[in-house]
Amino acid sequence: MNLTLYVWRQKNADDKGRMEKYEARDINHHMSFLEMLDVVNEGLIQQGTEPIAFDHDCREGICGTCSLMINGRAHGPEMATTVCQLHMRHFKDGDTIYIEPWRARAFPVLKDLVVDRSAFDRIMQAGGFVSINAGGAPDANALPIAKKDADTAMDAAACIGCGACVASCKNASAMLFVAAKVSQFASLPQGHAERKQRVEKMVAQMDREGFGNCTNYYECEAACPKEISVKFIAMMNREYLMATVTR
Amino acid sequence: MTTSQSSVSFTTASVGKKVLMAITGILLIGFLIVHLIGNLQLFVGQEQLNKYAETLQSLGALKWGFRLFMLILAVVHVWKGVVLWLENQRARPVGYRREDTIQASLSSRTMIYTGLLILAFVVYHLLHFTVIATNPEYAQLKDSMGRMDVYSMVITGFSNYFIAAVYLIAMFLLAYHLSHAAESFFQTMGWANEKYLPKLKFLSNVFAIIIFLGYASMPIAVLLNYVTLPGGGF
Ligand code: HEM
Ligand code: FES
């Protein structure tokens, strides 16, 4: 199949950037979206042009590195799919595809389609952990955890931190990401000790990074490749309120 | 972990701002319900509505205390709403060339616009029926007991097609705001989950429709001559 691509090209963080048009020829519909870009890049390299920079790592939908806005949707048209797992069979011969980077003040573009997501790391450093004194690993059965709580924590822990929630949110809010992390720890007994400081610090860091405020659009949930539910946002709001009221 | 990092206070933190909006919003909704029940006495008749209005007016200090409370609610709600919106505009300085929407409802995406239009309406409404500044002739309306004739004022007001249309449009915008607002309240307060959220969305729409029909029934009844001036006019 043949496609017309409009791709965001930007030399570096200071460049203004622009959309550029490329023709993708003889694309096999079994390819993933990233493999399609690899083919386009090989052509560009042969022509002596700078290839399109985009983020990727595992290419199996688990690392959260790939991050493309495709025709206005984070990770493209398929639900619950990272862009590395998106196959070209979901497109038709002759399609025009717009490819843009995640857009948020807190995620500055570094080059082409690559953005700096270290704001997420700083939010995690602010409280997204459980402090444990070093020592032997505790016995697995020493700390019973109800199935319901373990399930909730697992659902929240499915977040791979890709940032699709921020990219798709009309307010560029990071609430779904932060909520997933807060809820994951708050659901488990290990996380209880630092529960109050955790939510306050993570929310404070989120605000400092310049993400927008949540206005309950729920667009993040639809864009999330791991289908993290907005119920976690409600859970975090509750955690935050409890932390404030009982401080 | 040091506590000195938490420089963002509750009222300015993203989550705190939302809680303030939600609490002021739900109290405003409480007012809307009480105000509607009060106003529907239009359908009972002139005596009932004028007596009710007179009772409210005679409350003195309580009345002013209540007005001050409502003013504070409105100021906090509007102020936080505008701040929220401005910050959200700034959070994405460079937008997308192509932007799609999967499930964010139109009502959720237009809250600031419906909100500001409601504000404009509230100002007009207060000038119209409370201060009686836009139609000073209403001030002369007195009933047989010498009370302010609120009943005739409302009917005279809504007999004007233009005024009736303004009220109907404003009530539609209000209902549109509420269809997202009522559900949003529960999510913001942390009382929603995946089981309740779809039900809350539904109930929120039902509530918005009830509020619309309730308030719209008055101008519509006047336009259809279902309620008419006592003795047929001034
Ligand atoms: C009778 C009048 C009003 C009522 C009953 C009302 C009620 C509400 C409620 C319950 C919410 C949801 C709060 C939340 O969960 O965060 C809300 C949101 C909102 N309101 Fe109002 N409101 C009214 C008037 C206004 C006005 C005059 C403005 C003008 C700026 C406004 C602007 C907003 C905005 C921007 C939001 C969105 C916040 C968000 O989506 O997160 N509202 N309103
Ligand atoms: S590259 Fe790892 S999730 Fe897509």
mmCIF file of N, CA, C and O in Angstrom, chain A residues 7 16 23 71 77 79 87 96 98 108 125 137 151 154 172 196 198:
data_model
loop_
_atom_site.group_PDB
_atom_site.id
_atom_site.type_symbol
_atom_site.label_atom_id
_atom_site.label_comp_id
_atom_site.label_asym_id
_atom_site.label_seq_id
_atom_site.Cartn_x
_atom_site.Cartn_y
_atom_site.Cartn_z
ATOM 1 N N VAL A 7 4.382 14.771 8.525
ATOM 2 C CA VAL A 7 5.130 14.491 9.751
ATOM 3 C C VAL A 7 5.694 15.779 10.340
ATOM 4 O O VAL A 7 6.182 16.640 9.598
ATOM 5 N N LYS A 16 11.484 26.141 15.400
ATOM 6 C CA LYS A 16 10.036 26.340 15.403
ATOM 7 C C LYS A 16 9.269 25.094 14.940
ATOM 8 O O LYS A 16 8.201 24.808 15.446
ATOM 9 N N GLU A 23 6.036 10.557 1.032
ATOM 10 C CA GLU A 23 5.272 9.471 0.425
ATOM 11 C C GLU A 23 5.843 8.154 0.961
ATOM 12 O O GLU A 23 7.052 7.943 0.909
ATOM 13 N N ASN A 71 -3.219 11.110 13.295
ATOM 14 C CA ASN A 71 -4.519 11.671 12.914
ATOM 15 C C ASN A 71 -5.294 12.164 14.137
ATOM 16 O O ASN A 71 -6.489 11.912 14.275
ATOM 17 N N PRO A 77 -5.528 4.999 15.787
ATOM 18 C CA PRO A 77 -6.967 4.735 15.805
ATOM 19 C C PRO A 77 -7.430 3.529 16.629
ATOM 20 O O PRO A 77 -8.600 3.462 16.988
ATOM 21 N N MET A 79 -8.109 1.118 19.780
ATOM 22 C CA MET A 79 -8.209 1.254 21.228
ATOM 23 C C MET A 79 -7.235 0.274 21.888
ATOM 24 O O MET A 79 -6.932 -0.790 21.341
ATOM 25 N N HIS A 87 -0.898 -2.053 13.697
ATOM 26 C CA HIS A 87 -0.487 -2.591 12.401
ATOM 27 C C HIS A 87 -1.067 -1.825 11.233
ATOM 28 O O HIS A 87 -2.128 -1.229 11.343
ATOM 29 N N THR A 96 -4.113 9.365 3.960
ATOM 30 C CA THR A 96 -3.233 10.448 4.389
ATOM 31 C C THR A 96 -3.153 10.375 5.905
ATOM 32 O O THR A 96 -4.181 10.263 6.569
ATOM 33 N N TYR A 98 -1.517 12.017 9.483
ATOM 34 C CA TYR A 98 -0.817 13.098 10.186
ATOM 35 C C TYR A 98 -0.103 12.495 11.390
ATOM 36 O O TYR A 98 -0.733 11.799 12.191
ATOM 37 N N PRO A 108 8.309 19.130 26.512
ATOM 38 C CA PRO A 108 8.848 19.879 25.371
ATOM 39 C C PRO A 108 9.391 18.958 24.277
ATOM 40 O O PRO A 108 9.934 17.896 24.573
ATOM 41 N N GLN A 125 9.659 10.619 41.492
ATOM 42 C CA GLN A 125 10.666 10.883 42.542
ATOM 43 C C GLN A 125 10.057 11.612 43.727
ATOM 44 O O GLN A 125 10.532 11.490 44.852
ATOM 45 N N ALA A 137 14.571 -10.273 51.880
ATOM 46 C CA ALA A 137 13.228 -10.175 51.315
ATOM 47 C C ALA A 137 12.246 -10.838 52.276
ATOM 48 O O ALA A 137 12.509 -11.939 52.761
ATOM 49 N N ASP A 151 -6.083 -6.888 42.957
ATOM 50 C CA ASP A 151 -6.583 -6.641 41.593
ATOM 51 C C ASP A 151 -6.578 -5.151 41.267
ATOM 52 O O ASP A 151 -6.169 -4.746 40.175
ATOM 53 N N MET A 154 -3.122 -4.012 40.699
ATOM 54 C CA MET A 154 -2.626 -4.503 39.411
ATOM 55 C C MET A 154 -3.188 -3.682 38.251
ATOM 56 O O MET A 154 -2.461 -3.355 37.307
ATOM 57 N N ALA A 172 -4.114 18.946 28.602
ATOM 58 C CA ALA A 172 -2.754 18.440 28.835
ATOM 59 C C ALA A 172 -2.537 18.141 30.318
ATOM 60 O O ALA A 172 -1.525 18.505 30.910
ATOM 61 N N LYS A 196 -0.395 9.682 52.805
ATOM 62 C CA LYS A 196 -0.788 11.100 52.759
ATOM 63 C C LYS A 196 0.270 11.968 52.097
ATOM 64 O O LYS A 196 -0.052 12.787 51.241
ATOM 65 N N ARG A 198 2.496 11.043 50.096
ATOM 66 C CA ARG A 198 2.674 10.642 48.699
ATOM 67 C C ARG A 198 1.740 11.420 47.785
ATOM 68 O O ARG A 198 2.181 12.056 46.831
#
